[in-house]
PDB file of N, CA and C in Angstrom:
ATOM      1  N   ASN I   1     102.407  89.977  76.796  1.00  0.00           N
ATOM      2  CA  ASN I   1     102.001  90.826  77.889  1.00  0.00           C
ATOM      3  C   ASN I   1     102.957  90.716  79.066  1.00  0.00           C
ATOM      4  N   CYS I   2     103.358  89.494  79.404  1.00  0.00           N
ATOM      5  CA  CYS I   2     104.209  89.287  80.572  1.00  0.00           C
ATOM      6  C   CYS I   2     105.584  89.919  80.365  1.00  0.00           C
ATOM      7  N   ASP I   3     106.067  89.972  79.110  1.00  0.00           N
ATOM      8  CA  ASP I   3     107.373  90.571  78.835  1.00  0.00           C
ATOM      9  C   ASP I   3     107.371  92.068  79.085  1.00  0.00           C
ATOM     10  N   VAL I   4     106.226  92.711  79.001  1.00  0.00           N
ATOM     11  CA  VAL I   4     106.132  94.155  79.176  1.00  0.00           C
ATOM     12  C   VAL I   4     106.038  94.526  80.658  1.00  0.00           C
ATOM     13  N   VAL I   5     105.553  93.631  81.487  1.00  0.00           N
ATOM     14  CA  VAL I   5     105.289  93.937  82.889  1.00  0.00           C
ATOM     15  C   VAL I   5     106.551  93.911  83.751  1.00  0.00           C
ATOM     16  N   TRP I   6     107.488  93.015  83.494  1.00  0.00           N
ATOM     17  CA  TRP I   6     108.613  92.857  84.415  1.00  0.00           C
ATOM     18  C   TRP I   6     109.506  94.089  84.510  1.00  0.00           C
ATOM     19  N   PRO I   7     109.780  94.859  83.418  1.00  0.00           N
ATOM     20  CA  PRO I   7     110.603  96.068  83.607  1.00  0.00           C
ATOM     21  C   PRO I   7     109.929  97.090  84.521  1.00  0.00           C
ATOM     22  N   ALA I   8     108.623  97.258  84.373  1.00  0.00           N
ATOM     23  CA  ALA I   8     107.895  98.185  85.236  1.00  0.00           C
ATOM     24  C   ALA I   8     107.943  97.710  86.683  1.00  0.00           C
ATOM     25  N   PHE I   9     107.850  96.430  86.889  1.00  0.00           N
ATOM     26  CA  PHE I   9     107.936  95.882  88.240  1.00  0.00           C
ATOM     27  C   PHE I   9     109.303  96.164  88.853  1.00  0.00           C
ATOM     28  N   LEU I  10     110.360  95.945  88.101  1.00  0.00           N
ATOM     29  CA  LEU I  10     111.716  96.188  88.610  1.00  0.00           C
ATOM     30  C   LEU I  10     111.956  97.665  88.915  1.00  0.00           C
ATOM     31  N   VAL I  11     111.467  98.542  88.054  1.00  0.00           N
ATOM     32  CA  VAL I  11     111.609  99.981  88.296  1.00  0.00           C
ATOM     33  C   VAL I  11     110.813 100.377  89.540  1.00  0.00           C
ATOM     34  N   GLY I  12     109.631  99.837  89.708  1.00  0.00           N
ATOM     35  CA  GLY I  12     108.827 100.129  90.887  1.00  0.00           C
ATOM     36  C   GLY I  12     109.506  99.688  92.168  1.00  0.00           C
ATOM     37  N   ILE I  13     110.106  98.523  92.153  1.00  0.00           N
ATOM     38  CA  ILE I  13     110.829  98.031  93.328  1.00  0.00           C
ATOM     39  C   ILE I  13     112.036  98.919  93.614  1.00  0.00           C
ATOM     40  N   ALA I  14     112.773  99.295  92.559  1.00  0.00           N
ATOM     41  CA  ALA I  14     113.985 100.103  92.735  1.00  0.00           C
ATOM     42  C   ALA I  14     113.665 101.497  93.251  1.00  0.00           C
ATOM     43  N   THR I  15     112.513 102.036  92.899  1.00  0.00           N
ATOM     44  CA  THR I  15     112.185 103.406  93.300  1.00  0.00           C
ATOM     45  C   THR I  15     111.253 103.472  94.499  1.00  0.00           C
ATOM     46  N   SER I  16     110.988 102.350  95.138  1.00  0.00           N
ATOM     47  CA  SER I  16     110.070 102.366  96.271  1.00  0.00           C
ATOM     48  C   SER I  16     110.704 102.970  97.524  1.00  0.00           C
ATOM     49  N   VAL I  17     112.026 102.982  97.594  1.00  0.00           N
ATOM     50  CA  VAL I  17     112.715 103.591  98.723  1.00  0.00           C
ATOM     51  C   VAL I  17     112.865 105.081  98.438  1.00  0.00           C
ATOM     52  N   PRO I  18     112.519 105.943  99.390  1.00  0.00           N
ATOM     53  CA  PRO I  18     112.643 107.382  99.131  1.00  0.00           C
ATOM     54  C   PRO I  18     114.098 107.766  98.884  1.00  0.00           C
ATOM     55  N   PRO I  19     114.342 108.671  97.952  1.00  0.00           N
ATOM     56  CA  PRO I  19     115.716 109.095  97.699  1.00  0.00           C
ATOM     57  C   PRO I  19     116.295 109.804  98.922  1.00  0.00           C
ATOM     58  N   LEU I  20     117.602 109.765  99.035  1.00  0.00           N
ATOM     59  CA  LEU I  20     118.297 110.372 100.166  1.00  0.00           C
ATOM     60  C   LEU I  20     117.994 111.864 100.273  1.00  0.00           C
ATOM     61  N   GLU I  21     117.844 112.539  99.127  1.00  0.00           N
ATOM     62  CA  GLU I  21     117.551 113.969  99.139  1.00  0.00           C
ATOM     63  C   GLU I  21     116.233 114.268  99.837  1.00  0.00           C
ATOM     64  N   SER I  22     115.250 113.397  99.642  1.00  0.00           N
ATOM     65  CA  SER I  22     113.949 113.589 100.278  1.00  0.00           C
ATOM     66  C   SER I  22     114.068 113.485 101.788  1.00  0.00           C
ATOM     67  N   LEU I  23     114.808 112.500 102.248  1.00  0.00           N
ATOM     68  CA  LEU I  23     114.981 112.340 103.691  1.00  0.00           C
ATOM     69  C   LEU I  23     115.720 113.528 104.289  1.00  0.00           C
ATOM     70  N   ILE I  24     116.717 114.036 103.577  1.00  0.00           N
ATOM     71  CA  ILE I  24     117.458 115.201 104.061  1.00  0.00           C
ATOM     72  C   ILE I  24     116.553 116.425 104.112  1.00  0.00           C
ATOM     73  N   ALA I  25     115.773 116.650 103.050  1.00  0.00           N
ATOM     74  CA  ALA I  25     114.870 117.802 103.021  1.00  0.00           C
ATOM     75  C   ALA I  25     113.840 117.716 104.144  1.00  0.00           C
ATOM     76  N   LEU I  26     113.284 116.541 104.366  1.00  0.00           N
ATOM     77  CA  LEU I  26     112.295 116.385 105.431  1.00  0.00           C
ATOM     78  C   LEU I  26     112.931 116.566 106.811  1.00  0.00           C
ATOM     79  N   THR I  27     114.185 116.150 106.959  1.00  0.00           N
ATOM     80  CA  THR I  27     114.888 116.367 108.220  1.00  0.00           C
ATOM     81  C   THR I  27     115.068 117.856 108.475  1.00  0.00           C
ATOM     82  N   PHE I  28     115.447 118.612 107.436  1.00  0.00           N
ATOM     83  CA  PHE I  28     115.600 120.060 107.586  1.00  0.00           C
ATOM     84  C   PHE I  28     114.266 120.730 107.924  1.00  0.00           C
ATOM     85  N   ILE I  29     113.201 120.275 107.291  1.00  0.00           N
ATOM     86  CA  ILE I  29     111.879 120.857 107.576  1.00  0.00           C
ATOM     87  C   ILE I  29     111.520 120.633 109.045  1.00  0.00           C
ATOM     88  N   MET I  30     111.696 119.422 109.527  1.00  0.00           N
ATOM     89  CA  MET I  30     111.299 119.105 110.889  1.00  0.00           C
ATOM     90  C   MET I  30     112.241 119.715 111.933  1.00  0.00           C
ATOM     91  N   ALA I  31     113.502 119.974 111.560  1.00  0.00           N
ATOM     92  CA  ALA I  31     114.466 120.546 112.506  1.00  0.00           C
ATOM     93  C   ALA I  31     114.568 122.061 112.389  1.00  0.00           C
ATOM     94  N   SER I  32     113.681 122.681 111.642  1.00  0.00           N
ATOM     95  CA  SER I  32     113.792 124.113 111.363  1.00  0.00           C
ATOM     96  C   SER I  32     113.519 124.989 112.574  1.00  0.00           C
ATOM     97  N   GLY I  33     112.836 124.477 113.552  1.00  0.00           N
ATOM     98  CA  GLY I  33     112.500 125.280 114.714  1.00  0.00           C
ATOM     99  C   GLY I  33     111.217 126.077 114.538  1.00  0.00           C
ATOM    100  N   ALA I  34     110.583 125.964 113.394  1.00  0.00           N
ATOM    101  CA  ALA I  34     109.304 126.642 113.157  1.00  0.00           C
ATOM    102  C   ALA I  34     108.217 125.940 113.967  1.00  0.00           C
ATOM    103  N   GLY I  35     107.077 126.576 114.036  1.00  0.00           N
ATOM    104  CA  GLY I  35     105.951 125.982 114.752  1.00  0.00           C
ATOM    105  C   GLY I  35     105.527 124.673 114.122  1.00  0.00           C
ATOM    106  N   ILE I  36     104.888 123.839 114.907  1.00  0.00           N
ATOM    107  CA  ILE I  36     104.485 122.514 114.421  1.00  0.00           C
ATOM    108  C   ILE I  36     103.527 122.612 113.235  1.00  0.00           C
ATOM    109  N   GLY I  37     102.651 123.606 113.239  1.00  0.00           N
ATOM    110  CA  GLY I  37     101.741 123.786 112.106  1.00  0.00           C
ATOM    111  C   GLY I  37     102.486 124.133 110.830  1.00  0.00           C
ATOM    112  N   THR I  38     103.486 124.993 110.951  1.00  0.00           N
ATOM    113  CA  THR I  38     104.304 125.371 109.790  1.00  0.00           C
ATOM    114  C   THR I  38     105.105 124.175 109.291  1.00  0.00           C
ATOM    115  N   GLN I  39     105.669 123.410 110.212  1.00  0.00           N
ATOM    116  CA  GLN I  39     106.434 122.224 109.815  1.00  0.00           C
ATOM    117  C   GLN I  39     105.552 121.212 109.099  1.00  0.00           C
ATOM    118  N   LEU I  40     104.376 120.961 109.643  1.00  0.00           N
ATOM    119  CA  LEU I  40     103.478 119.999 109.004  1.00  0.00           C
ATOM    120  C   LEU I  40     103.007 120.496 107.643  1.00  0.00           C
ATOM    121  N   SER I  41     102.761 121.803 107.524  1.00  0.00           N
ATOM    122  CA  SER I  41     102.367 122.378 106.225  1.00  0.00           C
ATOM    123  C   SER I  41     103.490 122.224 105.210  1.00  0.00           C
ATOM    124  N   ALA I  42     104.727 122.538 105.621  1.00  0.00           N
ATOM    125  CA  ALA I  42     105.875 122.401 104.720  1.00  0.00           C
ATOM    126  C   ALA I  42     106.085 120.945 104.326  1.00  0.00           C
ATOM    127  N   PHE I  43     105.929 120.034 105.278  1.00  0.00           N
ATOM    128  CA  PHE I  43     106.049 118.607 105.005  1.00  0.00           C
ATOM    129  C   PHE I  43     105.005 118.162 103.991  1.00  0.00           C
ATOM    130  N   PHE I  44     103.760 118.605 104.185  1.00  0.00           N
ATOM    131  CA  PHE I  44     102.662 118.246 103.289  1.00  0.00           C
ATOM    132  C   PHE I  44     102.915 118.774 101.867  1.00  0.00           C
ATOM    133  N   VAL I  45     103.334 120.031 101.747  1.00  0.00           N
ATOM    134  CA  VAL I  45     103.623 120.618 100.432  1.00  0.00           C
ATOM    135  C   VAL I  45     104.775 119.887  99.768  1.00  0.00           C
ATOM    136  N   PHE I  46     105.819 119.563 100.531  1.00  0.00           N
ATOM    137  CA  PHE I  46     106.960 118.838  99.974  1.00  0.00           C
ATOM    138  C   PHE I  46     106.529 117.484  99.413  1.00  0.00           C
ATOM    139  N   VAL I  47     105.748 116.747 100.182  1.00  0.00           N
ATOM    140  CA  VAL I  47     105.292 115.430  99.728  1.00  0.00           C
ATOM    141  C   VAL I  47     104.422 115.573  98.472  1.00  0.00           C
ATOM    142  N   LEU I  48     103.544 116.571  98.439  1.00  0.00           N
ATOM    143  CA  LEU I  48     102.716 116.785  97.246  1.00  0.00           C
ATOM    144  C   LEU I  48     103.567 117.086  96.017  1.00  0.00           C
ATOM    145  N   LEU I  49     104.608 117.886  96.186  1.00  0.00           N
ATOM    146  CA  LEU I  49     105.484 118.199  95.053  1.00  0.00           C
ATOM    147  C   LEU I  49     106.253 116.971  94.587  1.00  0.00           C
ATOM    148  N   VAL I  50     106.708 116.163  95.533  1.00  0.00           N
ATOM    149  CA  VAL I  50     107.432 114.945  95.162  1.00  0.00           C
ATOM    150  C   VAL I  50     106.513 113.982  94.412  1.00  0.00           C
ATOM    151  N   LEU I  51     105.267 113.908  94.843  1.00  0.00           N
ATOM    152  CA  LEU I  51     104.321 112.979  94.220  1.00  0.00           C
ATOM    153  C   LEU I  51     103.608 113.562  92.998  1.00  0.00           C
ATOM    154  N   ALA I  52     103.952 114.791  92.616  1.00  0.00           N
ATOM    155  CA  ALA I  52     103.280 115.440  91.480  1.00  0.00           C
ATOM    156  C   ALA I  52     103.411 114.626  90.196  1.00  0.00           C
ATOM    157  N   VAL I  53     104.516 113.901  90.053  1.00  0.00           N
ATOM    158  CA  VAL I  53     104.721 113.083  88.854  1.00  0.00           C
ATOM    159  C   VAL I  53     103.625 112.027  88.739  1.00  0.00           C
ATOM    160  N   ILE I  54     103.123 111.580  89.858  1.00  0.00           N
ATOM    161  CA  ILE I  54     102.053 110.585  89.853  1.00  0.00           C
ATOM    162  C   ILE I  54     100.685 111.265  89.862  1.00  0.00           C
ATOM    163  N   GLU I  55     100.569 112.328  90.640  1.00  0.00           N
ATOM    164  CA  GLU I  55      99.270 112.975  90.834  1.00  0.00           C
ATOM    165  C   GLU I  55      98.750 113.651  89.570  1.00  0.00           C
ATOM    166  N   ILE I  56      99.605 114.311  88.830  1.00  0.00           N
ATOM    167  CA  ILE I  56      99.162 115.061  87.639  1.00  0.00           C
ATOM    168  C   ILE I  56      98.507 114.134  86.615  1.00  0.00           C
ATOM    169  N   PRO I  57      99.142 113.007  86.238  1.00  0.00           N
ATOM    170  CA  PRO I  57      98.451 112.113  85.295  1.00  0.00           C
ATOM    171  C   PRO I  57      97.145 111.532  85.850  1.00  0.00           C
ATOM    172  N   LEU I  58      97.096 111.242  87.159  1.00  0.00           N
ATOM    173  CA  LEU I  58      95.865 110.703  87.729  1.00  0.00           C
ATOM    174  C   LEU I  58      94.727 111.715  87.681  1.00  0.00           C
ATOM    175  N   ILE I  59      95.020 112.958  88.035  1.00  0.00           N
ATOM    176  CA  ILE I  59      93.995 113.999  87.992  1.00  0.00           C
ATOM    177  C   ILE I  59      93.574 114.266  86.549  1.00  0.00           C
ATOM    178  N   ALA I  60      94.556 114.282  85.634  1.00  0.00           N
ATOM    179  CA  ALA I  60      94.228 114.478  84.223  1.00  0.00           C
ATOM    180  C   ALA I  60      93.342 113.343  83.713  1.00  0.00           C
ATOM    181  N   HIS I  61      93.627 112.131  84.175  1.00  0.00           N
ATOM    182  CA  HIS I  61      92.811 110.987  83.745  1.00  0.00           C
ATOM    183  C   HIS I  61      91.377 111.101  84.252  1.00  0.00           C
ATOM    184  N   LEU I  62      91.209 111.646  85.448  1.00  0.00           N
ATOM    185  CA  LEU I  62      89.856 111.850  85.959  1.00  0.00           C
ATOM    186  C   LEU I  62      89.118 112.931  85.171  1.00  0.00           C
ATOM    187  N   ALA I  63      89.845 113.966  84.757  1.00  0.00           N
ATOM    188  CA  ALA I  63      89.216 115.086  84.053  1.00  0.00           C
ATOM    189  C   ALA I  63      88.943 114.763  82.584  1.00  0.00           C
ATOM    190  N   VAL I  64      89.950 114.284  81.885  1.00  0.00           N
ATOM    191  CA  VAL I  64      89.817 113.982  80.447  1.00  0.00           C
ATOM    192  C   VAL I  64      90.512 112.646  80.146  1.00  0.00           C
ATOM    193  N   PRO I  65      89.823 111.541  80.387  1.00  0.00           N
ATOM    194  CA  PRO I  65      90.469 110.228  80.263  1.00  0.00           C
ATOM    195  C   PRO I  65      90.978 109.897  78.865  1.00  0.00           C
ATOM    196  N   GLN I  66      90.219 110.214  77.823  1.00  0.00           N
ATOM    197  CA  GLN I  66      90.648 109.845  76.471  1.00  0.00           C
ATOM    198  C   GLN I  66      91.912 110.609  76.063  1.00  0.00           C
ATOM    199  N   LYS I  67      91.927 111.898  76.291  1.00  0.00           N
ATOM    200  CA  LYS I  67      93.096 112.701  75.908  1.00  0.00           C
ATOM    201  C   LYS I  67      94.324 112.295  76.730  1.00  0.00           C
ATOM    202  N   THR I  68      94.126 112.023  78.016  1.00  0.00           N
ATOM    203  CA  THR I  68      95.240 111.595  78.865  1.00  0.00           C
ATOM    204  C   THR I  68      95.807 110.275  78.374  1.00  0.00           C
ATOM    205  N   GLU I  69      94.931 109.361  77.992  1.00  0.00           N
ATOM    206  CA  GLU I  69      95.403 108.077  77.483  1.00  0.00           C
ATOM    207  C   GLU I  69      96.214 108.258  76.208  1.00  0.00           C
ATOM    208  N   GLN I  70      95.763 109.143  75.309  1.00  0.00           N
ATOM    209  CA  GLN I  70      96.508 109.407  74.080  1.00  0.00           C
ATOM    210  C   GLN I  70      97.902 109.962  74.387  1.00  0.00           C
ATOM    211  N   VAL I  71      97.959 110.907  75.316  1.00  0.00           N
ATOM    212  CA  VAL I  71      99.263 111.511  75.674  1.00  0.00           C
ATOM    213  C   VAL I  71     100.168 110.476  76.323  1.00  0.00           C
ATOM    214  N   MET I  72      99.628 109.671  77.217  1.00  0.00           N
ATOM    215  CA  MET I  72     100.439 108.651  77.887  1.00  0.00           C
ATOM    216  C   MET I  72     100.946 107.595  76.904  1.00  0.00           C
ATOM    217  N   LEU I  73     100.142 107.247  75.914  1.00  0.00           N
ATOM    218  CA  LEU I  73     100.596 106.300  74.909  1.00  0.00           C
ATOM    219  C   LEU I  73     101.704 106.894  74.050  1.00  0.00           C
ATOM    220  N   ARG I  74     101.623 108.190  73.750  1.00  0.00           N
ATOM    221  CA  ARG I  74     102.706 108.844  72.996  1.00  0.00           C
ATOM    222  C   ARG I  74     103.985 108.894  73.821  1.00  0.00           C
ATOM    223  N   ILE I  75     103.864 109.151  75.109  1.00  0.00           N
ATOM    224  CA  ILE I  75     105.040 109.228  75.974  1.00  0.00           C
ATOM    225  C   ILE I  75     105.687 107.864  76.129  1.00  0.00           C
ATOM    226  N   GLN I  76     104.868 106.835  76.211  1.00  0.00           N
ATOM    227  CA  GLN I  76     105.390 105.488  76.409  1.00  0.00           C
ATOM    228  C   GLN I  76     106.252 105.111  75.237  1.00  0.00           C
TER     229      GLN I  76
END
């Protein structure tokens, strides 16, 4: 069990810093000159899209846990 955990831990540590592209995109959103409501909406949508890789499996697990587990095991 312990041999399987350390690669995931290392990948998690390596990807915990936001990529440079994300910071650049968020800088452009905030510097766009649009209204604050529009900027916050664009920021929120951007973050949701970036986190979709995590959110989609979590929502699928809430909706159909057995099928999601089968798919995740096949992907692994």
